[in-house]
mmCIF file of C-alpha atoms and ligand atoms in Angstrom:
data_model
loop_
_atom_site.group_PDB
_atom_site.id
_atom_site.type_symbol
_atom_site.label_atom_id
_atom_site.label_comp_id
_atom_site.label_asym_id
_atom_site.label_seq_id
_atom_site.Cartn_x
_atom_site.Cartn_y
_atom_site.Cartn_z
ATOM 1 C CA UNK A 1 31.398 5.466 -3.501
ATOM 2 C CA UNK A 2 28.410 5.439 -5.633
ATOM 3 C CA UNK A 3 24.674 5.459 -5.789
ATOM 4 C CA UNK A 4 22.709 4.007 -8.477
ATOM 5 C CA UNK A 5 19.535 5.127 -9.159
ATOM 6 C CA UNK A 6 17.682 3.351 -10.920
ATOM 7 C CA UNK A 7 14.245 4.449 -11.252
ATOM 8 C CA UNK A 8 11.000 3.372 -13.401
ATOM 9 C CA UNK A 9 7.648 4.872 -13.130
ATOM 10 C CA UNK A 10 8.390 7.778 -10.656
ATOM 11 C CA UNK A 11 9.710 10.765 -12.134
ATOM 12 C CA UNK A 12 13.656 9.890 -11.735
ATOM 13 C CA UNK A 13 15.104 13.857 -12.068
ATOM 14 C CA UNK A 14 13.535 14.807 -9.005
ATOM 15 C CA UNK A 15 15.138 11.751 -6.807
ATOM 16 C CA UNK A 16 18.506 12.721 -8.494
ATOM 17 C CA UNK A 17 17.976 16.508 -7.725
ATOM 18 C CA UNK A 18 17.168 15.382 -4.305
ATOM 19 C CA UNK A 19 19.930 12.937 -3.733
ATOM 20 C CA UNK A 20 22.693 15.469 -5.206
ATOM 21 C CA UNK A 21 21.211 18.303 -2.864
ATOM 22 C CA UNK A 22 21.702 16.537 0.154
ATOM 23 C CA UNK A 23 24.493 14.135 -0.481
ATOM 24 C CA UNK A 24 26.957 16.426 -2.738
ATOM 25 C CA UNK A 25 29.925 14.280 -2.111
ATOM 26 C CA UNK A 26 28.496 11.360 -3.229
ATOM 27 C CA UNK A 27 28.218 10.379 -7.235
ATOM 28 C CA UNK A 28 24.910 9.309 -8.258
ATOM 29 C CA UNK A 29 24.240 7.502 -11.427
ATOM 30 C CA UNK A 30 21.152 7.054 -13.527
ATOM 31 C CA UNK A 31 22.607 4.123 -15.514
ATOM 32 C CA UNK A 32 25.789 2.021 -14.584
ATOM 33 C CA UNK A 33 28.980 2.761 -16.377
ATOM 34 C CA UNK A 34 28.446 -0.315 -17.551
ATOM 35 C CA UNK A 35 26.989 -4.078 -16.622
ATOM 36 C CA UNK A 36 29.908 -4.302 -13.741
ATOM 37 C CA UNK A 37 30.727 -1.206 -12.762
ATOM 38 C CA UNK A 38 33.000 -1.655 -9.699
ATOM 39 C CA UNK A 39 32.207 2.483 -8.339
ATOM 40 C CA UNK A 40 28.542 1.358 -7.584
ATOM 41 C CA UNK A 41 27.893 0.270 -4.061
ATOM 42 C CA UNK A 42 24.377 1.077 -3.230
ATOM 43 C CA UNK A 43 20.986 0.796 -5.346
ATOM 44 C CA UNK A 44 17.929 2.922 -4.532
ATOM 45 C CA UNK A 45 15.471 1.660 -7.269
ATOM 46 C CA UNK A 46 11.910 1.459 -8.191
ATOM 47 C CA UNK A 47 11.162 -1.137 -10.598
ATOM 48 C CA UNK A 48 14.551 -1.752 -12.039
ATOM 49 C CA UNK A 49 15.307 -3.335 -15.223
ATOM 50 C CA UNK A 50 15.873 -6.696 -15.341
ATOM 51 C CA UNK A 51 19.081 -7.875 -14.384
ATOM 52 C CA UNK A 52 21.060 -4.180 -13.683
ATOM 53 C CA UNK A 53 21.802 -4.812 -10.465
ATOM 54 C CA UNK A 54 23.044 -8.396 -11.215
ATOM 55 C CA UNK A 55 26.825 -7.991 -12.508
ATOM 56 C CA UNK A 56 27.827 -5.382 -10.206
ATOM 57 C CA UNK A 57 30.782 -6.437 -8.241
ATOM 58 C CA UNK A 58 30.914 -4.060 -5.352
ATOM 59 C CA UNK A 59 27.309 -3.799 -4.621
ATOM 60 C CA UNK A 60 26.492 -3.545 -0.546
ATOM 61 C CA UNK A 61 22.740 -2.383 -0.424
ATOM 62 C CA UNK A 62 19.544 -1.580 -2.041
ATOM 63 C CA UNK A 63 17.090 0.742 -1.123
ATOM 64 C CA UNK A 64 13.442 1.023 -2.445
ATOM 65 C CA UNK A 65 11.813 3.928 -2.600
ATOM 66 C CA UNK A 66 8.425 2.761 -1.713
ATOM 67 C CA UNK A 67 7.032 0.769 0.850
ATOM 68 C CA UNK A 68 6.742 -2.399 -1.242
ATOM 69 C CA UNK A 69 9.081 -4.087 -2.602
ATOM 70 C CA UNK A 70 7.900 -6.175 -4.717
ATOM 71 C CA UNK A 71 9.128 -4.365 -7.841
ATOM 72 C CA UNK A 72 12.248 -5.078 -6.670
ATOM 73 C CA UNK A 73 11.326 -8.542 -5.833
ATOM 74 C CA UNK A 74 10.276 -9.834 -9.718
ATOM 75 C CA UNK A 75 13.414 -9.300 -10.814
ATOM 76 C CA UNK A 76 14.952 -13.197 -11.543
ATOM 77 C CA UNK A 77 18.616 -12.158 -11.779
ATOM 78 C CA UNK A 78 18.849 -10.062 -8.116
ATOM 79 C CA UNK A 79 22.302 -10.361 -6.280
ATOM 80 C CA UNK A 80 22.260 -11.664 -3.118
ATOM 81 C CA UNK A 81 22.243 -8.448 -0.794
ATOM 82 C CA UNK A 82 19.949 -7.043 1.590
ATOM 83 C CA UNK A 83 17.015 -4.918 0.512
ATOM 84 C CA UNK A 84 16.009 -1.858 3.072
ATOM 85 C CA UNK A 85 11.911 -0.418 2.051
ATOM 86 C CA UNK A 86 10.679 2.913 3.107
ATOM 87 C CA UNK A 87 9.098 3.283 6.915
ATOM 88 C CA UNK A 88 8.608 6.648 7.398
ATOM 89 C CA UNK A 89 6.361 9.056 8.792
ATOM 90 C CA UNK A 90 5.840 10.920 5.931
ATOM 91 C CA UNK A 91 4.434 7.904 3.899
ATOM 92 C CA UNK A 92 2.372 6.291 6.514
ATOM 93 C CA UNK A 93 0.495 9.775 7.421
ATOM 94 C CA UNK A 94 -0.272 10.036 3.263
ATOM 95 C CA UNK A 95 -1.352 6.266 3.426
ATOM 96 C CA UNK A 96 -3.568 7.428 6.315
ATOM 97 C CA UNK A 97 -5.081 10.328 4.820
ATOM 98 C CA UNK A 98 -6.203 8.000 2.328
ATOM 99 C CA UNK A 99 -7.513 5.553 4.241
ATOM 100 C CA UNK A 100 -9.442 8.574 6.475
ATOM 101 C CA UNK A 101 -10.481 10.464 3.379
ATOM 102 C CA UNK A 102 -11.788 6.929 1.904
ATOM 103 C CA UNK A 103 -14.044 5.616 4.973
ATOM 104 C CA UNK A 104 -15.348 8.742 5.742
ATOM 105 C CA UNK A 105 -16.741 8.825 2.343
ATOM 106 C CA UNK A 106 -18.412 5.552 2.507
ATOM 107 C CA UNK A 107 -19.228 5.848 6.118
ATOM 108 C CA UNK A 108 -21.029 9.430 5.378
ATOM 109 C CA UNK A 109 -22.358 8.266 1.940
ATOM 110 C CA UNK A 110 -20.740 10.533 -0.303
ATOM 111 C CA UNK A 111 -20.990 8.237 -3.091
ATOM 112 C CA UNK A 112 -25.050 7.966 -2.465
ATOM 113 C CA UNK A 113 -25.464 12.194 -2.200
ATOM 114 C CA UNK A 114 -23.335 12.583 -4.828
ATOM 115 C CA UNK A 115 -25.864 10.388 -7.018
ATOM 116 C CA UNK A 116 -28.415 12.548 -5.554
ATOM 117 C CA UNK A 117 -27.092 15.628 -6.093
ATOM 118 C CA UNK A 118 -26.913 15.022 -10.191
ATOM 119 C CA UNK A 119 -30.445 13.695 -9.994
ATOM 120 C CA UNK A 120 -31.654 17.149 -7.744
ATOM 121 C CA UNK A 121 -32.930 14.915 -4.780
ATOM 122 C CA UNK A 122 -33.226 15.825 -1.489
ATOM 123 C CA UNK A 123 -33.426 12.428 0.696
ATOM 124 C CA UNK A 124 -31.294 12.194 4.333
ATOM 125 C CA UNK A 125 -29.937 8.710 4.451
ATOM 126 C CA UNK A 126 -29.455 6.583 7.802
ATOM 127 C CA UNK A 127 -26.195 8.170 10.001
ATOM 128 C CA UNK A 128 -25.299 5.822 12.168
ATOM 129 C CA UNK A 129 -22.242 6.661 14.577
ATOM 130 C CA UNK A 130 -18.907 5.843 14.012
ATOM 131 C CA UNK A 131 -18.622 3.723 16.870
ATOM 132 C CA UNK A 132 -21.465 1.863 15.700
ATOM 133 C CA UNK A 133 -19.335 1.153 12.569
ATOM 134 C CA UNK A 134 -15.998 -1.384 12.290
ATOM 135 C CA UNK A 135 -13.096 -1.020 9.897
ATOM 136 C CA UNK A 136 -11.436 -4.112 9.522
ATOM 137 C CA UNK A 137 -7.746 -3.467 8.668
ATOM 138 C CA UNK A 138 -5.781 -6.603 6.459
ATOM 139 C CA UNK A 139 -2.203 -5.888 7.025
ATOM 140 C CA UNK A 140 -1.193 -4.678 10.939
ATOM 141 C CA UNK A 141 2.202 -3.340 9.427
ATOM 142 C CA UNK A 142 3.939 -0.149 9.654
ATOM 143 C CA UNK A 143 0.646 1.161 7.420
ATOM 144 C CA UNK A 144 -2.232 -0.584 8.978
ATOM 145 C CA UNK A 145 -0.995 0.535 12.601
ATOM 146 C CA UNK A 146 -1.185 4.063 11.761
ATOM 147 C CA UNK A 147 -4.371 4.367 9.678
ATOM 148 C CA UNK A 148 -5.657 2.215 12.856
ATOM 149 C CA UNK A 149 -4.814 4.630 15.015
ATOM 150 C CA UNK A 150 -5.947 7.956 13.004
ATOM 151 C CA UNK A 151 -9.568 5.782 12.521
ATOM 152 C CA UNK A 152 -9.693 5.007 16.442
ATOM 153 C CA UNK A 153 -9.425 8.885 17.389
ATOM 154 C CA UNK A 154 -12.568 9.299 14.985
ATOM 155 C CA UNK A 155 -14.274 6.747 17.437
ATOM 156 C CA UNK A 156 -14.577 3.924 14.219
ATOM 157 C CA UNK A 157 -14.358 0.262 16.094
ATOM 158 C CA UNK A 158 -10.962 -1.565 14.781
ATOM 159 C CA UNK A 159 -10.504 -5.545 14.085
ATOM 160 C CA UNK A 160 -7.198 -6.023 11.836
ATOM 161 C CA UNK A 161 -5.447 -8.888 10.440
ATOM 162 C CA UNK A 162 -1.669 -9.850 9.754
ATOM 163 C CA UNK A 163 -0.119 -13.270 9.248
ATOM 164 C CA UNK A 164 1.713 -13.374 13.357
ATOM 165 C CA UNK A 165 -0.092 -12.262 16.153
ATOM 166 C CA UNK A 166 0.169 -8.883 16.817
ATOM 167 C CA UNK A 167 -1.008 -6.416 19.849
ATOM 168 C CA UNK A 168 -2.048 -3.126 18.811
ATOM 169 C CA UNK A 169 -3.881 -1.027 20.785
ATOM 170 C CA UNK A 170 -7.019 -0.403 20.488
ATOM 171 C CA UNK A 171 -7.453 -3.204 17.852
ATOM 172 C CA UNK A 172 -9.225 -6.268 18.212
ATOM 173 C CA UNK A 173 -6.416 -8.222 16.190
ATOM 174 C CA UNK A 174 -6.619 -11.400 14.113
ATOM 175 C CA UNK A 175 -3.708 -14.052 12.435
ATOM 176 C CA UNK A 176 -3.504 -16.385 9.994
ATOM 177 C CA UNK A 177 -5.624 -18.515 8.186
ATOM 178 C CA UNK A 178 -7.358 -19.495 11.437
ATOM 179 C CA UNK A 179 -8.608 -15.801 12.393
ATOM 180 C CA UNK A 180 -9.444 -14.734 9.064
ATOM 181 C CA UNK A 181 -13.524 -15.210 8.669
ATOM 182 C CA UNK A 182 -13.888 -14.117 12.513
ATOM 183 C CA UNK A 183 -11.834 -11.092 11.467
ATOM 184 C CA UNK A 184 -14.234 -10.946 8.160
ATOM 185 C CA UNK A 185 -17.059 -11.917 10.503
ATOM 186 C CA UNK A 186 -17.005 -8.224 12.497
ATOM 187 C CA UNK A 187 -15.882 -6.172 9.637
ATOM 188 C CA UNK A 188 -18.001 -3.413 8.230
ATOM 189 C CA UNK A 189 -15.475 -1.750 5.943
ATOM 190 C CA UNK A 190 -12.367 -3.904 5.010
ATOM 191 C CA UNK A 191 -9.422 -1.893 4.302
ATOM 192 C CA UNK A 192 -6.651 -3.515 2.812
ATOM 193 C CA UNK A 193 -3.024 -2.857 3.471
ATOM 194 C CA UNK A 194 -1.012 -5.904 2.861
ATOM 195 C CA UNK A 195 1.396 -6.371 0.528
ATOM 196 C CA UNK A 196 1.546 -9.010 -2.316
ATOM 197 C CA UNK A 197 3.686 -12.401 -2.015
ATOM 198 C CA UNK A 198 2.403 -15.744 -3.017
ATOM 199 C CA UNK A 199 0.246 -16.004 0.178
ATOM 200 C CA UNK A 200 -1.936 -13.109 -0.915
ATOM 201 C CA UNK A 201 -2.207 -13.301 -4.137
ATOM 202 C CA UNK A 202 -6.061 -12.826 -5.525
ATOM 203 C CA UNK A 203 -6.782 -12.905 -1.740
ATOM 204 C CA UNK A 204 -9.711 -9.896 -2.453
ATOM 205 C CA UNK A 205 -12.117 -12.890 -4.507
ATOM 206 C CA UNK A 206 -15.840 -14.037 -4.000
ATOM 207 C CA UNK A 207 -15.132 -16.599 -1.186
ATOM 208 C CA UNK A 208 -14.103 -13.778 0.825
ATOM 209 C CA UNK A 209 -16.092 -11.091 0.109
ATOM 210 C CA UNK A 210 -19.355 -13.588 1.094
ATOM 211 C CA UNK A 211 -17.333 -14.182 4.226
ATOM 212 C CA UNK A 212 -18.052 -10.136 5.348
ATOM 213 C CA UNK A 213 -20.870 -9.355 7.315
ATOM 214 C CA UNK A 214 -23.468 -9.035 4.888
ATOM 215 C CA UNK A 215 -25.939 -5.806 6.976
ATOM 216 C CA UNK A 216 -24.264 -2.889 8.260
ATOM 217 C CA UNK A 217 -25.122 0.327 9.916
ATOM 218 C CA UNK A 218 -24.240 1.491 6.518
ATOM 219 C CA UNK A 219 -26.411 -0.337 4.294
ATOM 220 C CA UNK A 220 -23.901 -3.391 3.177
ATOM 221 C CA UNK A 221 -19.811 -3.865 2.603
ATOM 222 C CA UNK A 222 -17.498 -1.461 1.545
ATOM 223 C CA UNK A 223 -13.639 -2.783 0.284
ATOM 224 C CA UNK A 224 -10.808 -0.350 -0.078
ATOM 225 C CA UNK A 225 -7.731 -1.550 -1.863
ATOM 226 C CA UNK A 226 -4.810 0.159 -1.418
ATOM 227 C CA UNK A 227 -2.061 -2.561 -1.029
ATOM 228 C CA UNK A 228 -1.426 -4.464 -4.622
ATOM 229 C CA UNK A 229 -3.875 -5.084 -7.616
ATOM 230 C CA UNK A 230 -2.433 -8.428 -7.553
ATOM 231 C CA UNK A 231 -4.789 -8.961 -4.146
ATOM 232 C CA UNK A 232 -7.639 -8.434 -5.644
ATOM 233 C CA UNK A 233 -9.877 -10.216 -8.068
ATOM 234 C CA UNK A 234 -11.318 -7.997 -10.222
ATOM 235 C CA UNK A 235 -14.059 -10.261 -11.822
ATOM 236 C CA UNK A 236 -15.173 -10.842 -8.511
ATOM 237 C CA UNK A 237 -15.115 -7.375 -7.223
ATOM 238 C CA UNK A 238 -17.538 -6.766 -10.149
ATOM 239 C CA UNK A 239 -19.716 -9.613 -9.511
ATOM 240 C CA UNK A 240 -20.005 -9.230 -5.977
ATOM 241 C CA UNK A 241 -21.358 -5.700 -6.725
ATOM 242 C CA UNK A 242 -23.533 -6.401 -9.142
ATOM 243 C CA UNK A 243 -25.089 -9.318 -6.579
ATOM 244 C CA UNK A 244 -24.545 -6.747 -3.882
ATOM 245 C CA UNK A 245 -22.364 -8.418 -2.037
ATOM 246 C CA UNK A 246 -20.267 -5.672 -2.010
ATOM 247 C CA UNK A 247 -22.221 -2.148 -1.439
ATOM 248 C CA UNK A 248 -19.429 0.002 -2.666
ATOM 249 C CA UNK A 249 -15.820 -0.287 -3.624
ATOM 250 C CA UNK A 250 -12.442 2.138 -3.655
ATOM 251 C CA UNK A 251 -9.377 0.950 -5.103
ATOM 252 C CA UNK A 252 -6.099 2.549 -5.731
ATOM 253 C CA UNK A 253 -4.083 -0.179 -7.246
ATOM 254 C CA UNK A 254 -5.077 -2.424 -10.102
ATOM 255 C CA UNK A 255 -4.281 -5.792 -11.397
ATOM 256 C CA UNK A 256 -2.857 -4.330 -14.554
ATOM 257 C CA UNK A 257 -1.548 -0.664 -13.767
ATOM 258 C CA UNK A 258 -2.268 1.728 -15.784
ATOM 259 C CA UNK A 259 -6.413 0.506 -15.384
ATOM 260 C CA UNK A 260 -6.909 -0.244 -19.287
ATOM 261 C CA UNK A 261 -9.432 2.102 -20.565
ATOM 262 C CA UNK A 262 -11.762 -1.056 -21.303
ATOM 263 C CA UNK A 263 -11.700 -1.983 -17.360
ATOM 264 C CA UNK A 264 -15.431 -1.928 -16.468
ATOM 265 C CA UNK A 265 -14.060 -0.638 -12.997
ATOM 266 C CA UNK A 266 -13.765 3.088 -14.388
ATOM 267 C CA UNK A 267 -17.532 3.571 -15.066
ATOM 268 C CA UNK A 268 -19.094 1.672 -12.209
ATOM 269 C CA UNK A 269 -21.374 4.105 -10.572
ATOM 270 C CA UNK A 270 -20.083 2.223 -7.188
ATOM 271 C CA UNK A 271 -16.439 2.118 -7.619
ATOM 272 C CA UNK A 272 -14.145 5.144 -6.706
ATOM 273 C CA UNK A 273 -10.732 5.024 -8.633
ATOM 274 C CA UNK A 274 -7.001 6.598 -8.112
ATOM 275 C CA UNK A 275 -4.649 5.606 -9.935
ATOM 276 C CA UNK A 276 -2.247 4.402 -7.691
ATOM 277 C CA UNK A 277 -1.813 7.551 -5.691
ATOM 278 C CA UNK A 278 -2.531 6.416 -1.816
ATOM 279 C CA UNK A 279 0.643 7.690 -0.808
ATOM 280 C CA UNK A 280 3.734 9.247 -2.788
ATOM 281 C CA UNK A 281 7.237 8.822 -1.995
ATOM 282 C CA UNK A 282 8.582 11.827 -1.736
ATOM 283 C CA UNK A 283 11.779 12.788 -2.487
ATOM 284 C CA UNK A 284 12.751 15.688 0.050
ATOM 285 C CA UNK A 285 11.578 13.476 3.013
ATOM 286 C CA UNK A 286 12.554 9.854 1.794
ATOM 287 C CA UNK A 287 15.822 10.545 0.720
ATOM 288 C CA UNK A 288 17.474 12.096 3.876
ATOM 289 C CA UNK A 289 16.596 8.369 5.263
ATOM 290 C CA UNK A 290 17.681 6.888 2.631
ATOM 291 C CA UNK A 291 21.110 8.717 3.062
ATOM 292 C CA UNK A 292 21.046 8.266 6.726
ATOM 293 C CA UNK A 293 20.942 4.872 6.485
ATOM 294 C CA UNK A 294 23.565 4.857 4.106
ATOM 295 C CA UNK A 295 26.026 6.688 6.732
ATOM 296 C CA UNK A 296 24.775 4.319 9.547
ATOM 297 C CA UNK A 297 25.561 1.159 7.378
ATOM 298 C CA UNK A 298 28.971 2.918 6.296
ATOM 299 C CA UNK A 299 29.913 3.435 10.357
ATOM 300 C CA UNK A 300 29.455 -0.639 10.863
ATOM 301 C CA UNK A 301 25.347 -0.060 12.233
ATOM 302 C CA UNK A 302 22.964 -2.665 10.848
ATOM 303 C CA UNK A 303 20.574 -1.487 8.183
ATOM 304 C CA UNK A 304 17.004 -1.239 9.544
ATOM 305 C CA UNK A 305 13.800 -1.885 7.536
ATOM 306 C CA UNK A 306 15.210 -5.282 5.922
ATOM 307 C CA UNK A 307 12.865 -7.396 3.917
ATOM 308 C CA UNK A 308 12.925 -10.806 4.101
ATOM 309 C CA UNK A 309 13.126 -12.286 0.714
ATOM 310 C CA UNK A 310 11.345 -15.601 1.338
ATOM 311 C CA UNK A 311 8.483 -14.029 2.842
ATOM 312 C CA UNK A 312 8.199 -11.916 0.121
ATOM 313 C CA UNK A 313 7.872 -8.049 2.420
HETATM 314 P P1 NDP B 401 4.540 -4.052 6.474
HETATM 315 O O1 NDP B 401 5.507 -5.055 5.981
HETATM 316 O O2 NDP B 401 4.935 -3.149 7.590
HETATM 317 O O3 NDP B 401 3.175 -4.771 6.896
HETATM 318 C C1 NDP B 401 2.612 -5.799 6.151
HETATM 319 C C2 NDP B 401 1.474 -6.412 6.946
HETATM 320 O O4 NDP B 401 0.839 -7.397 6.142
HETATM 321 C C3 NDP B 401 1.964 -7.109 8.226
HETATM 322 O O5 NDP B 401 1.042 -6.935 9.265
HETATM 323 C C4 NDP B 401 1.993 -8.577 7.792
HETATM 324 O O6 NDP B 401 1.821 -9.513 8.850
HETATM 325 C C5 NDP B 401 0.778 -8.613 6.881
HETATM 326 N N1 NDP B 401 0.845 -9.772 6.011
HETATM 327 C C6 NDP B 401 1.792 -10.102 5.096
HETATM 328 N N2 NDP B 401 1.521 -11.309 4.546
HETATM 329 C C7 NDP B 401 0.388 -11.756 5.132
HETATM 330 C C8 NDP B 401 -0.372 -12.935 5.017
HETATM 331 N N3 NDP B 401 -0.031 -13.932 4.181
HETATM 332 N N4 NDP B 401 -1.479 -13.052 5.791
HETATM 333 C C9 NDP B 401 -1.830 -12.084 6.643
HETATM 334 N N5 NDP B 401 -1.144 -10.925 6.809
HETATM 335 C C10 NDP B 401 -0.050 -10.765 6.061
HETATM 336 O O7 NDP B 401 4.124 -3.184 5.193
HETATM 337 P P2 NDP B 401 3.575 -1.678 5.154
HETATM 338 O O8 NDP B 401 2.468 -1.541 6.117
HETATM 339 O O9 NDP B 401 4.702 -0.724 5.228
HETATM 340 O O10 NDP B 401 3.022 -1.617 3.639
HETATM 341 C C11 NDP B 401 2.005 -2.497 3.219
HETATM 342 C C12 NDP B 401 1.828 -2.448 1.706
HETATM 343 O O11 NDP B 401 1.184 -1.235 1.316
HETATM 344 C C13 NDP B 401 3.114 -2.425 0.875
HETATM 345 O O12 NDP B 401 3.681 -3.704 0.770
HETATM 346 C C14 NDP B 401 2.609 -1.921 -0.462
HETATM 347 O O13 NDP B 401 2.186 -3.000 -1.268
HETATM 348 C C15 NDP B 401 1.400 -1.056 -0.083
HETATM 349 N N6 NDP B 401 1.615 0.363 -0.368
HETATM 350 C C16 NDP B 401 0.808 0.991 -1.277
HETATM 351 C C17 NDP B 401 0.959 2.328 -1.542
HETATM 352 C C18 NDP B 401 0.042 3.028 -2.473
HETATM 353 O O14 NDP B 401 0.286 4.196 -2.796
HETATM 354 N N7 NDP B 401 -1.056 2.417 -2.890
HETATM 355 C C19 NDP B 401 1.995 3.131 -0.883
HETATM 356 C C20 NDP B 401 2.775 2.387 0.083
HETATM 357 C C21 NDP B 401 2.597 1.048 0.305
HETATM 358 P P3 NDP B 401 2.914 -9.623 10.045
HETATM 359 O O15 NDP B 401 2.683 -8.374 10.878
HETATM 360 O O16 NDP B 401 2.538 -10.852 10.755
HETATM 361 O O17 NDP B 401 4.257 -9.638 9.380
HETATM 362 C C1 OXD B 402 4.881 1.859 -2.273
HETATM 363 C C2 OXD B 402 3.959 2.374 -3.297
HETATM 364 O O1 OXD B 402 5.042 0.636 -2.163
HETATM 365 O O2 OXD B 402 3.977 3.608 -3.566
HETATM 366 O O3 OXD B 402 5.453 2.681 -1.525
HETATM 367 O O4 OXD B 402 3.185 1.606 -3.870
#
């Protein structure tokens, strides 16, 4: 039985190392033998090539390595198996310390002292509480929930949004079409968490971003991207802060990734960059799941963490 690994983008030596560490009986491949090689039965990718997965004969499973799957998902010639994604503790606490590290900025003004600092003034800004302050959360999945929860124990106020009604604690929640300007309506920092599929595409453009409450206890909006560039517009991000209808902006995922050096977005004094680096999949703690569901699947359990193709997540 063999694993294909077929990785683009993150370094693919250290999954291998990884995989042949802790599954030594197993044969792991970096290319196929060839377009319909009959040893291959699972495929833990990121951003396959086009059409590699689509002649093999004996193919049960693949596995991405990230959350997301939509890497997987633009591939035209995929066979007709199911497709596991990462839910894991280990990703959803990075994803959180991102979202923590982010709104606490913005929330404490780091990006208004640090201005200061280079300019040698000494000015105390407004500091309102955090439970005077709400983070609206698009996306109540597996990542949303726990950045919810990490931002409720630093007393932040929570609204979030996801496409069927959820109850999370502690969250005022929001679905659909129908609940998204009340959700917009209470938000004071939108942090974004959803994944791209044809529903959510451009989502992040002007209509919505005049749909946020325009005052805050911290002077005005504040986005933080950290789903899919493909959300956002990033004309409008620009124009809304140029018209200051955003205040300030973070983004970790681009429309085009790598950011082109031309993107405006890299010298915008109120725009915070990373270059797709919210949360890493790590090998030495993805893999054991990956593996694990491998052996469950191979003693007749279902696979968990199935996406569901026409959804698109
Ligand atoms: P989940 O599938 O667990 O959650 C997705 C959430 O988005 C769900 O609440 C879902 O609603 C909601 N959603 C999907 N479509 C819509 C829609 N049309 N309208 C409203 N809500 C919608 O995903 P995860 O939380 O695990 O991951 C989210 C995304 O984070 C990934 O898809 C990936 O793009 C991104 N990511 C980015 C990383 C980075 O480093 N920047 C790292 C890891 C992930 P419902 O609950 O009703 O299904
Ligand atoms: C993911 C990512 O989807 O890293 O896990 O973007």
């Amino acid at each position: 039985m063999t694993i294909l690994l077929s990785v683009t983008g993150f370094q693919p030596t250290r999954w291998l190392h990884a995989f042949q560490e802790a599954a030594p009986r197993r044969s792991i491949l970096l290319q196929p033998n060839s377009v319909m090689d009959p040893s291959i039965e699972y495929a833990v990718v990121w951003k396959q090539p086009e059409g590699i997965l689509s002649g093999l004969p004996n193919l049960k499973a693949i596995f991405s390595i990230g959350a997301g799957v939509d890497h997987i998902l633009r591939d035209t010639r995929l066979p007709d198996v199911p497709i596991a994604r990462i839910v894991a503790d280990d990703l959803s606490s990075r994803m959180s310390e991102y979202v923590v590290w982010r709104v606490l900025d913005h929330f404490r003004r780091g990006n208004a002292y640090r201005m200061q600092q280079a300019a040698g003034l000494w000015h105390e800004r407004m500091q309102p509480a955090a439970r005077e302050v709400t983070v609206g959360i698009m996306g109540l999945g597996e990542l949303g929930r726990d950045a919810a929860a990490k931002l409720h124990a630093l007393g932040f106020r929570l609204v979030g949004w996801s496409r069927t009604e959820k109850h999370v604690v502690d969250v005022e929640a929001f679905h659909g079409a129908a609940g998204l300007d009340a959700f917009l309506g209470r938000t004071d920092i939108l942090v974004v968490l959803l994944p791209i599929t044809p529903d959510t595409r451009g989502i992040l453009d002007s209509s919505l971003f005049s749909r946020l409450k325009h005052r805050t206890p911290i002077g005005g909006p504040v986005l933080i991207n950290a789903g899919r560039g493909g959300l956002q517009v990033e004309t409008a991000i620009l124009k809304a802060l140029d018209e200051d209808v955003l205040m300030e902006v973070s983004l970790d995922v681009f429309e085009t990734e790598p950011l082109p050096a031309s993107s405006p977005l890299w010298k915008h004094p109120r725009v915070f960059v990373t270059p797709h680096a919210a949360a890493n999949s790590d090998p030495d703690a993805l893999v054991p799941l990956i593996l694990g569901q491998i052996d469950a699947f191979e003693r007749g359990e279902p696979l968990r963490h199935l996406v569901d193709r026409r959804r698109g997540y």
